[in-house]
CSV table of C-alpha atoms and ligand atoms in Angstrom, one decimal:
chain,number,residue,atom,x,y,z
A,255,MET,CA,88.1,101.7,71.0
A,256,THR,CA,86.9,98.7,73.1
A,257,ASP,CA,86.6,95.2,71.8
A,258,LYS,CA,83.1,94.1,70.8
A,259,PRO,CA,82.2,90.8,72.3
A,260,THR,CA,82.4,88.3,69.5
A,261,SER,CA,81.4,84.7,69.1
A,262,CYS,CA,84.0,81.9,69.0
A,263,LEU,CA,84.0,82.3,65.2
A,264,ASP,CA,87.0,84.5,65.2
A,265,PRO,CA,88.7,84.6,61.7
A,266,PHE,CA,92.1,84.3,63.3
A,267,GLU,CA,91.5,81.2,65.3
A,268,ALA,CA,88.1,79.6,65.4
A,269,ASP,CA,88.2,78.5,69.0
A,270,ALA,CA,89.8,81.7,70.5
A,271,ILE,CA,87.4,84.0,72.4
A,272,SER,CA,87.7,87.8,72.4
A,273,VAL,CA,89.3,89.8,75.2
A,274,ALA,CA,85.9,91.3,76.1
A,275,ASP,CA,84.2,87.9,76.2
A,276,ALA,CA,87.1,86.5,78.3
A,277,ARG,CA,86.7,89.3,80.9
A,278,GLN,CA,82.9,88.9,80.9
A,279,THR,CA,83.3,85.2,81.6
A,280,ILE,CA,85.7,85.9,84.5
A,281,TYR,CA,83.2,88.4,86.1
A,282,GLU,CA,80.4,85.8,85.7
A,283,GLN,CA,82.4,83.1,87.3
A,284,ILE,CA,83.9,84.9,90.3
A,285,THR,CA,82.0,85.4,93.5
A,286,PRO,CA,83.4,88.4,95.5
A,287,ILE,CA,84.7,87.8,99.0
A,288,SER,CA,82.1,88.2,101.7
A,289,GLY,CA,84.2,87.4,104.8
A,290,SER,CA,85.2,90.4,106.8
A,291,VAL,CA,87.8,91.4,109.5
A,292,LYS,CA,88.3,94.3,111.9
A,293,VAL,CA,91.7,95.9,111.3
A,294,ALA,CA,93.6,98.8,112.9
A,295,LEU,CA,93.1,102.0,110.9
A,296,ARG,CA,96.6,102.1,109.3
A,297,ASP,CA,96.2,98.5,108.1
A,298,ALA,CA,92.9,99.5,106.4
A,299,LEU,CA,94.7,101.4,103.7
A,300,ASN,CA,93.8,100.1,100.2
A,301,GLN,CA,91.3,97.6,101.7
A,302,TYR,CA,87.6,97.6,100.9
A,303,LEU,CA,85.1,98.6,103.5
A,304,ALA,CA,82.8,95.8,104.6
A,305,GLU,CA,80.1,98.1,106.1
A,306,ASP,CA,78.9,101.7,105.7
A,307,LEU,CA,80.8,104.1,107.8
A,308,ILE,CA,78.5,106.3,109.8
A,309,SER,CA,79.7,109.4,111.6
A,310,SER,CA,79.0,109.4,115.4
A,311,ILE,CA,80.1,113.0,115.8
A,312,ASP,CA,80.1,116.4,114.0
A,313,VAL,CA,83.3,117.3,112.2
A,314,PRO,CA,84.4,119.8,113.2
A,315,PRO,CA,82.7,119.3,116.6
A,316,HIS,CA,82.6,123.1,117.5
A,317,THR,CA,82.0,126.4,115.8
A,318,ASN,CA,85.6,127.6,115.3
A,319,ALA,CA,87.7,130.3,113.7
A,320,ALA,CA,89.0,129.8,110.1
A,321,MET,CA,91.7,132.5,110.5
A,322,ASP,CA,93.9,134.1,113.1
A,323,GLY,CA,92.2,137.4,114.1
A,324,TYR,CA,89.5,138.9,116.3
A,325,ALA,CA,86.1,137.4,117.1
A,326,LEU,CA,83.0,139.6,117.6
A,327,ALA,CA,79.3,139.7,117.0
A,328,GLY,CA,78.6,140.7,113.4
A,329,SER,CA,75.9,143.1,114.6
A,330,ASP,CA,78.8,145.2,116.1
A,331,LEU,CA,80.7,145.6,112.8
A,332,PRO,CA,80.7,149.2,111.5
A,333,SER,CA,78.4,149.8,108.6
A,334,GLU,CA,80.5,152.8,107.5
A,335,ASN,CA,83.9,154.2,108.3
A,336,SER,CA,85.5,152.2,111.1
A,337,ASN,CA,85.1,151.4,114.9
A,338,THR,CA,87.6,150.8,117.6
A,339,TYR,CA,87.2,147.8,119.9
A,340,LYS,CA,88.8,146.8,123.2
A,341,VAL,CA,90.4,143.3,123.2
A,342,VAL,CA,89.0,141.2,126.0
A,343,GLY,CA,90.5,137.7,126.4
A,344,SER,CA,91.8,135.3,124.0
A,345,SER,CA,90.7,131.8,122.5
A,346,PHE,CA,93.5,129.4,121.3
A,347,ALA,CA,93.0,126.1,119.5
A,348,GLY,CA,92.3,123.6,122.2
A,349,VAL,CA,92.3,126.4,124.9
A,350,PRO,CA,88.9,128.1,124.7
A,351,SER,CA,88.5,131.6,126.2
A,352,ASP,CA,87.5,131.5,129.9
A,353,GLU,CA,86.3,135.1,129.9
A,354,LYS,CA,82.8,136.0,129.0
A,355,TYR,CA,82.6,137.9,125.7
A,356,ILE,CA,81.4,141.5,126.2
A,357,LYS,CA,79.4,143.1,123.4
A,358,GLY,CA,81.2,146.0,121.8
A,359,CYS,CA,84.5,144.3,122.4
A,360,VAL,CA,86.5,141.6,120.5
A,361,VAL,CA,88.3,138.4,121.6
A,362,ARG,CA,91.7,137.6,120.2
A,363,ILE,CA,91.3,134.3,118.4
A,364,MET,CA,93.5,131.7,116.6
A,365,THR,CA,92.6,129.4,113.7
A,366,GLY,CA,90.8,126.3,115.0
A,367,ALA,CA,89.9,127.9,118.4
A,368,VAL,CA,86.3,127.7,119.7
A,369,MET,CA,84.2,130.8,119.0
A,370,PRO,CA,83.3,132.5,122.3
A,371,SER,CA,79.6,132.4,122.9
A,372,GLY,CA,78.0,135.5,121.5
A,373,THR,CA,80.5,135.9,118.7
A,374,ASP,CA,79.8,134.8,115.0
A,375,SER,CA,82.5,136.5,112.9
A,376,VAL,CA,86.3,136.7,112.7
A,377,VAL,CA,88.1,139.7,111.4
A,378,PRO,CA,91.6,138.6,110.1
A,379,GLN,CA,94.5,140.1,112.0
A,380,GLU,CA,96.0,141.4,108.6
A,381,VAL,CA,93.1,143.9,108.2
A,382,VAL,CA,93.0,145.5,111.6
A,383,ASP,CA,94.9,148.5,112.9
A,384,ILE,CA,96.4,148.0,116.4
A,385,LEU,CA,96.3,151.2,118.3
A,386,ASP,CA,98.8,152.5,121.0
A,387,ASP,CA,96.5,151.5,123.9
A,388,GLY,CA,96.2,148.0,122.6
A,389,SER,CA,92.7,148.4,121.2
A,390,ILE,CA,92.0,147.7,117.5
A,391,ARG,CA,90.3,149.5,114.6
A,392,ILE,CA,88.1,147.6,112.1
A,393,ASP,CA,86.8,149.0,108.9
A,394,SER,CA,83.4,148.6,107.2
A,395,GLU,CA,84.5,146.0,104.7
A,396,GLN,CA,83.9,143.1,107.1
A,397,ARG,CA,80.8,140.9,106.9
A,398,THR,CA,78.8,139.0,109.6
A,399,GLY,CA,79.6,135.3,109.7
A,400,GLN,CA,82.9,135.6,107.9
A,401,ASN,CA,85.9,133.2,108.6
A,402,VAL,CA,83.9,130.9,110.8
A,403,ARG,CA,83.7,127.1,110.5
A,404,HIS,CA,80.5,125.5,111.7
A,405,PRO,CA,79.9,122.1,113.5
A,406,GLY,CA,79.4,119.3,111.0
A,407,GLU,CA,80.6,121.5,108.1
A,408,ASP,CA,82.9,118.7,106.9
A,409,ILE,CA,81.0,115.7,108.1
A,410,PRO,CA,77.6,116.0,110.0
A,411,LYS,CA,76.8,113.5,112.7
A,412,GLY,CA,74.8,110.6,111.3
A,413,ALA,CA,76.1,111.0,107.8
A,414,THR,CA,77.2,108.0,105.8
A,415,VAL,CA,80.7,109.0,105.3
A,416,LEU,CA,82.0,106.1,103.2
A,417,LYS,CA,80.0,103.3,101.6
A,418,LYS,CA,80.4,99.5,101.9
A,419,GLY,CA,82.8,98.4,99.1
A,420,HIS,CA,84.7,101.7,99.0
A,421,GLN,CA,88.5,101.2,98.7
A,422,ILE,CA,90.1,103.1,101.6
A,423,ASN,CA,92.6,105.8,100.4
A,424,ALA,CA,94.9,108.2,102.1
A,425,ALA,CA,92.2,110.9,102.6
A,426,ASP,CA,89.8,108.3,104.0
A,427,LEU,CA,92.4,107.3,106.7
A,428,GLY,CA,92.3,111.0,107.8
A,429,ILE,CA,88.5,111.1,107.6
A,430,ILE,CA,88.1,108.0,109.7
A,431,ALA,CA,90.7,109.3,112.2
A,432,SER,CA,88.8,112.6,112.4
A,433,LEU,CA,85.8,110.6,113.6
A,434,GLY,CA,88.0,109.1,116.4
A,435,LYS,CA,87.7,105.5,115.1
A,436,GLY,CA,90.8,103.3,115.5
A,437,GLU,CA,89.5,100.2,113.8
A,438,VAL,CA,87.4,99.5,110.6
A,439,LYS,CA,85.7,96.5,109.3
A,440,VAL,CA,87.1,95.5,105.8
A,441,PHE,CA,86.6,92.6,103.5
A,442,ARG,CA,89.4,90.0,104.0
A,443,ARG,CA,92.2,90.3,101.4
A,444,PRO,CA,92.2,87.8,98.5
A,445,ARG,CA,94.7,85.0,98.9
A,446,VAL,CA,96.6,84.3,95.7
A,447,ALA,CA,98.9,81.4,95.2
A,448,PHE,CA,101.2,80.9,92.3
A,449,PHE,CA,103.8,78.5,90.9
A,450,SER,CA,106.0,78.2,87.9
A,451,THR,CA,106.1,75.0,85.8
A,452,GLY,CA,108.9,73.8,83.7
A,453,ASP,CA,111.8,71.3,83.8
A,454,GLU,CA,114.1,73.9,82.4
A,455,LEU,CA,113.5,76.3,85.3
A,456,LYS,CA,116.1,76.9,88.0
A,457,SER,CA,115.8,79.0,91.0
A,458,ILE,CA,118.2,81.8,91.9
A,459,GLY,CA,121.3,80.2,93.6
A,460,GLU,CA,121.2,77.1,91.5
A,461,THR,CA,123.6,76.3,88.6
A,462,LEU,CA,122.3,76.5,85.0
A,463,ASN,CA,122.9,73.3,83.1
A,464,GLU,CA,122.6,73.0,79.3
A,465,GLY,CA,119.1,74.1,78.3
A,466,ASP,CA,118.2,75.6,81.8
A,467,ILE,CA,117.0,79.1,82.5
A,468,TYR,CA,116.3,81.0,85.7
A,469,ASP,CA,112.7,81.3,86.7
A,470,SER,CA,111.7,84.9,86.3
A,471,ASN,CA,108.0,84.7,86.1
A,472,ARG,CA,107.7,84.1,89.9
A,473,TYR,CA,109.3,87.4,90.5
A,474,THR,CA,107.2,89.5,88.0
A,475,LEU,CA,104.1,87.8,89.4
A,476,PHE,CA,105.2,88.5,93.0
A,477,ALA,CA,105.7,92.2,92.0
A,478,LEU,CA,102.4,92.5,90.2
A,479,LEU,CA,100.6,90.9,93.2
A,480,LYS,CA,102.5,93.1,95.7
A,481,ASN,CA,101.0,96.2,94.0
A,482,LEU,CA,97.5,94.8,94.5
A,483,ASP,CA,97.8,94.3,98.3
A,484,VAL,CA,96.8,90.7,98.4
A,485,GLU,CA,98.1,87.8,100.5
A,486,ILE,CA,100.8,86.2,98.4
A,487,ILE,CA,101.6,82.5,98.5
A,488,ASP,CA,104.6,81.5,96.4
A,489,LEU,CA,104.7,77.8,95.8
A,490,GLY,CA,107.9,77.7,93.8
A,491,VAL,CA,108.8,75.8,90.7
A,492,ILE,CA,106.9,72.5,89.9
A,493,ARG,CA,108.3,70.0,87.5
A,494,ASP,CA,106.6,69.0,84.3
A,495,THR,CA,105.0,65.7,85.6
A,496,LYS,CA,101.3,65.0,85.8
A,497,ALA,CA,101.7,63.9,89.5
A,498,ASP,CA,103.7,67.0,90.6
A,499,ILE,CA,101.4,69.4,88.8
A,500,LYS,CA,98.2,67.7,90.3
A,501,GLU,CA,99.7,67.8,93.8
A,502,ALA,CA,100.6,71.5,93.4
A,503,PHE,CA,97.1,72.2,92.1
A,504,VAL,CA,95.4,70.5,95.1
A,505,SER,CA,97.6,72.2,97.8
A,506,ALA,CA,97.3,75.6,96.1
A,507,ALA,CA,93.5,75.5,96.2
A,508,GLU,CA,93.6,74.7,99.8
A,509,LEU,CA,95.5,77.9,100.5
A,510,ALA,CA,94.1,80.4,98.0
A,511,ASP,CA,91.1,82.0,96.4
A,512,ILE,CA,93.0,82.4,93.1
A,513,VAL,CA,95.7,80.0,91.8
A,514,ILE,CA,98.1,81.3,89.0
A,515,THR,CA,100.5,79.2,87.1
A,516,SER,CA,102.9,80.1,84.3
A,517,GLY,CA,103.9,77.8,81.5
A,518,GLY,CA,102.7,74.4,80.4
A,519,VAL,CA,99.4,75.7,78.9
A,520,SER,CA,100.1,75.0,75.2
A,521,VAL,CA,99.7,71.7,73.5
A,522,GLY,CA,103.3,70.4,73.9
A,523,GLU,CA,103.9,67.0,75.3
A,524,ALA,CA,105.0,68.4,78.6
A,525,ASP,CA,102.0,70.7,79.0
A,526,PHE,CA,100.0,69.2,81.8
A,527,ILE,CA,98.1,72.3,83.0
A,528,LYS,CA,94.9,71.9,80.9
A,529,PRO,CA,94.4,68.2,81.4
A,530,THR,CA,95.0,68.6,85.2
A,531,LEU,CA,92.4,71.3,85.4
A,532,LYS,CA,90.0,69.3,83.4
A,533,LYS,CA,90.4,66.3,85.8
A,534,LEU,CA,89.9,68.5,88.9
A,535,GLY,CA,87.3,71.0,87.8
A,536,ASP,CA,85.9,73.2,85.0
A,537,THR,CA,87.7,75.0,82.2
A,538,HIS,CA,85.8,78.2,81.2
A,539,PHE,CA,88.2,79.2,78.4
A,540,TRP,CA,91.6,78.3,77.2
A,541,LYS,CA,92.5,80.4,74.2
A,542,ILE,CA,92.1,84.2,73.6
A,543,ALA,CA,92.3,86.0,70.3
A,544,MET,CA,95.1,88.3,71.5
A,545,LYS,CA,98.8,88.8,71.2
A,546,PRO,CA,100.8,88.2,73.3
A,547,GLY,CA,99.0,85.7,75.6
A,548,ARG,CA,96.9,83.5,73.3
A,549,PRO,CA,97.1,80.3,75.4
A,550,LEU,CA,95.4,81.4,78.6
A,551,THR,CA,93.4,79.0,80.7
A,552,PHE,CA,90.7,80.1,83.1
A,553,GLY,CA,88.8,77.6,85.2
A,554,SER,CA,87.6,76.7,88.6
A,555,TYR,CA,88.3,73.8,90.9
A,556,HIS,CA,88.0,72.9,94.6
A,557,GLY,CA,86.5,76.3,95.4
A,558,SER,CA,89.3,78.3,93.8
A,559,TRP,CA,89.6,80.2,90.5
A,560,PHE,CA,92.5,79.2,88.3
A,561,PHE,CA,94.5,81.2,85.8
A,562,GLY,CA,97.0,79.2,83.7
A,563,LEU,CA,99.2,81.9,82.2
A,564,PRO,CA,101.5,81.3,79.2
A,565,GLY,CA,105.2,80.7,80.0
A,566,ASN,CA,106.7,83.5,78.1
A,567,PRO,CA,107.7,86.3,80.5
A,568,VAL,CA,105.9,89.2,78.6
A,569,ALA,CA,102.8,87.1,78.0
A,570,VAL,CA,102.7,86.5,81.7
A,571,MET,CA,102.7,90.2,82.5
A,572,VAL,CA,100.2,91.2,79.8
A,573,THR,CA,97.7,88.4,80.7
A,574,PHE,CA,98.1,89.2,84.4
A,575,MET,CA,97.3,92.9,83.8
A,576,GLN,CA,94.4,92.3,81.4
A,577,PHE,CA,92.7,89.4,83.2
A,578,VAL,CA,94.1,88.4,86.6
A,579,GLN,CA,94.2,92.0,87.9
A,580,PRO,CA,90.6,92.8,87.1
A,581,ALA,CA,89.6,89.4,88.5
A,582,ILE,CA,91.4,90.1,91.8
A,583,ASN,CA,89.9,93.6,92.0
A,584,TYR,CA,86.5,92.2,91.4
A,585,LEU,CA,87.0,89.4,94.0
A,586,ALA,CA,88.2,92.0,96.5
A,587,SER,CA,85.7,94.7,95.9
A,588,GLY,CA,82.6,93.2,94.3
A,589,SER,CA,82.6,95.9,91.7
A,590,ILE,CA,84.1,96.4,88.2
A,591,LYS,CA,86.3,99.4,87.7
A,592,PRO,CA,85.8,100.8,84.1
A,593,ALA,CA,89.2,101.6,82.7
A,594,LEU,CA,89.9,105.1,81.6
A,595,ILE,CA,90.3,105.4,77.8
A,596,ILE,CA,93.4,107.4,77.1
A,597,LYS,CA,94.6,108.3,73.6
A,598,ALA,CA,98.1,109.2,72.4
A,599,ARG,CA,99.5,110.1,69.0
A,600,CYS,CA,101.5,107.2,67.7
A,601,GLN,CA,105.0,108.2,66.4
A,602,GLN,CA,105.3,105.3,64.0
A,603,ALA,CA,103.3,103.0,61.8
A,604,ILE,CA,102.2,99.6,63.2
A,605,LYS,CA,101.3,96.6,61.0
A,606,LYS,CA,98.5,94.3,62.1
A,607,ARG,CA,96.0,91.9,60.8
A,608,PRO,CA,92.4,92.0,62.0
A,609,GLY,CA,91.1,89.1,64.1
A,610,ARG,CA,92.9,89.5,67.4
A,611,THR,CA,93.6,92.2,70.0
A,612,GLU,CA,97.2,93.3,70.3
A,613,TYR,CA,99.0,94.8,73.3
A,614,ILE,CA,102.2,96.5,72.2
A,615,ARG,CA,104.9,97.6,74.6
A,616,ALA,CA,105.4,101.4,74.3
A,617,ILE,CA,106.5,104.6,76.0
A,618,VAL,CA,104.1,107.4,76.4
A,619,GLU,CA,105.4,110.9,76.9
A,620,GLN,CA,104.0,114.4,77.0
A,621,THR,CA,105.1,117.1,74.6
A,622,GLU,CA,105.7,120.7,75.7
A,623,ASP,CA,102.3,121.7,74.5
A,624,GLY,CA,100.6,118.9,76.5
A,625,GLU,CA,99.9,116.3,73.8
A,626,LEU,CA,100.5,112.6,74.6
A,627,THR,CA,102.8,110.8,72.1
A,628,VAL,CA,103.7,107.2,72.1
A,629,LYS,CA,106.4,105.1,70.6
A,630,LEU,CA,107.3,101.4,70.6
A,631,THR,CA,110.0,100.1,73.0
A,632,GLY,CA,111.5,97.9,70.3
A,633,LYS,CA,111.3,94.1,69.6
A,634,GLN,CA,107.9,92.8,70.6
A,635,GLY,CA,108.7,89.0,71.0
A,636,SER,CA,106.8,87.6,74.0
A,637,GLY,CA,110.1,86.4,75.6
A,638,ILE,CA,111.7,89.9,75.4
A,639,LEU,CA,111.2,91.2,79.0
A,640,MET,CA,113.6,94.1,78.4
A,641,SER,CA,111.2,95.8,76.2
A,642,MET,CA,108.6,95.5,79.0
A,643,SER,CA,111.0,97.0,81.5
A,644,LEU,CA,111.4,100.0,79.2
A,645,ALA,CA,107.7,100.4,78.6
A,646,ASN,CA,105.2,102.5,80.6
A,647,CYS,CA,102.1,101.6,78.6
A,648,PHE,CA,100.7,99.2,76.1
A,649,ILE,CA,99.2,100.4,72.8
A,650,HIS,CA,95.9,98.6,72.6
A,651,LEU,CA,94.9,97.7,69.1
A,652,ASN,CA,91.4,96.1,69.1
A,653,SER,CA,90.5,93.0,67.2
A,654,GLU,CA,89.1,94.9,64.2
A,655,SER,CA,92.2,97.1,63.7
A,656,SER,CA,94.1,96.5,60.6
A,657,GLY,CA,97.2,98.5,61.7
A,658,VAL,CA,98.0,102.1,62.5
A,659,GLU,CA,99.6,104.9,60.4
A,660,SER,CA,102.3,107.1,61.8
A,661,GLY,CA,100.6,110.1,63.5
A,662,ALA,CA,97.3,108.4,64.2
A,663,LEU,CA,95.6,108.5,67.6
A,664,VAL,CA,95.8,105.2,69.4
A,665,GLU,CA,94.4,103.9,72.7
A,666,ILE,CA,97.0,103.3,75.4
A,667,VAL,CA,96.9,101.4,78.7
A,668,PRO,CA,99.4,103.0,81.1
A,669,PHE,CA,101.1,101.0,83.8
A,670,ASN,CA,104.2,101.4,86.2
A,671,GLY,CA,102.5,104.2,87.9
A,672,VAL,CA,102.3,106.5,84.8
A,673,ILE,CA,98.9,107.7,86.0
B,1340,AMP,P1,105.7,76.9,78.0
B,1340,AMP,O1,104.4,77.5,77.9
B,1340,AMP,O2,105.9,76.1,79.3
B,1340,AMP,O3,106.1,76.1,76.8
B,1340,AMP,O4,106.8,78.0,78.1
B,1340,AMP,C1,107.0,79.0,77.0
B,1340,AMP,C2,108.4,79.7,77.1
B,1340,AMP,O5,108.4,80.4,78.3
B,1340,AMP,C3,109.5,78.7,77.2
B,1340,AMP,O6,110.6,79.3,76.5
B,1340,AMP,C4,109.9,78.6,78.6
B,1340,AMP,O7,111.2,78.3,78.9
B,1340,AMP,C5,109.6,80.1,79.1
B,1340,AMP,N1,109.2,80.0,80.5
B,1340,AMP,C6,108.3,79.3,81.1
B,1340,AMP,N2,108.2,79.5,82.4
B,1340,AMP,C7,109.1,80.4,82.7
B,1340,AMP,C8,109.5,81.1,83.9
B,1340,AMP,N3,109.0,80.8,85.0
B,1340,AMP,N4,110.5,82.1,83.8
B,1340,AMP,C9,111.1,82.3,82.6
B,1340,AMP,N5,110.7,81.8,81.4
B,1340,AMP,C10,109.8,80.8,81.5
B,1341,MG,MG1,107.0,74.6,79.9
């Protein structure tokens, strides 16, 4: 249930572009970061590799035991009944045997210990009988080569372990450490600056006068950016004057790859975002056929990309997740991550007119028999942040949809770490 790219001739609003076209435009305009930096291994978590990572050693480096037991040559194993063996020496992890292995005997061995030369099989300690004189008895169930790990079995020397552009995850940190590397070359992080606009906005600690509200968008934007591991530059609240907004635009572009604002993108008399962008650079689109989030301006100026998000708190979050987040991911990684399409059974009917995409705040849950069900969080006004706080997904109704009947399968877009 993805949105088909459409022309600007949308029945809802002739000059609004579709969600799919908007995303396509963003990918066409953004040039991924090419600058790289060397960082300490722990700091590389979630960053994107700027070069292929080639292994300079075999992992594991030595032939070693996969279990605690007794090492011997497989040719000495009994083909029928059982044999008894004298235990000569021991090999511990990190402390190889210093005695020479004698054919017809066994060496006591621990998991991870180097296999003594001449041995190729490990008989687990659980399956041997220990006799009174300290020798052991092994039955004919054992096989040559069993319970042994070979050099390079995990990563052979010279192998391309991780490719340029790969996002480093927890397992990768372990892999890179197993190669003995303490530093990695990653692309530098995107720098993202943002500010709120509005004469009614007060910062925390200030007194609210008649008509004022506290600025909440800078906090949701901070949180959303924090999850993306970017450099965050908070430029505060900017007053609704042409001069202030222009000055903020110019200093933001000096600091950041991506500049985000909230508010002031409609056509009100104090909405100076669009004219300022027009003066300084190019506007690629300014209206999307979606709800919430219709007035969304995307452009470029002074070498930065600009997202003018709507002022309403929910519209800020929806447009960030649907457009800014993919833009940042593309800027950081140079690749487009296709979203998983997840369906859930809708617990209630939803009314909708065709012609625009809707993102509806909802809660997805799993029933005892494993089915995903979804229900709305309540009032869907774009100023009602509480229903966003309760939600763990959006129900995504595409432009063509003319509503949903109770019990129908709908596409959901999870967030807040649901998957
Ligand atoms: P605007 O697009 O500037 O007309 O703003 C639309 C609505 O969002 C108005 O009700 C604003 O008061 C509200 N709004 C704008 N910016 C913020 C903000 N930073 N925090 C909370 N509400 C805001
Ligand atoms: Mg405003």
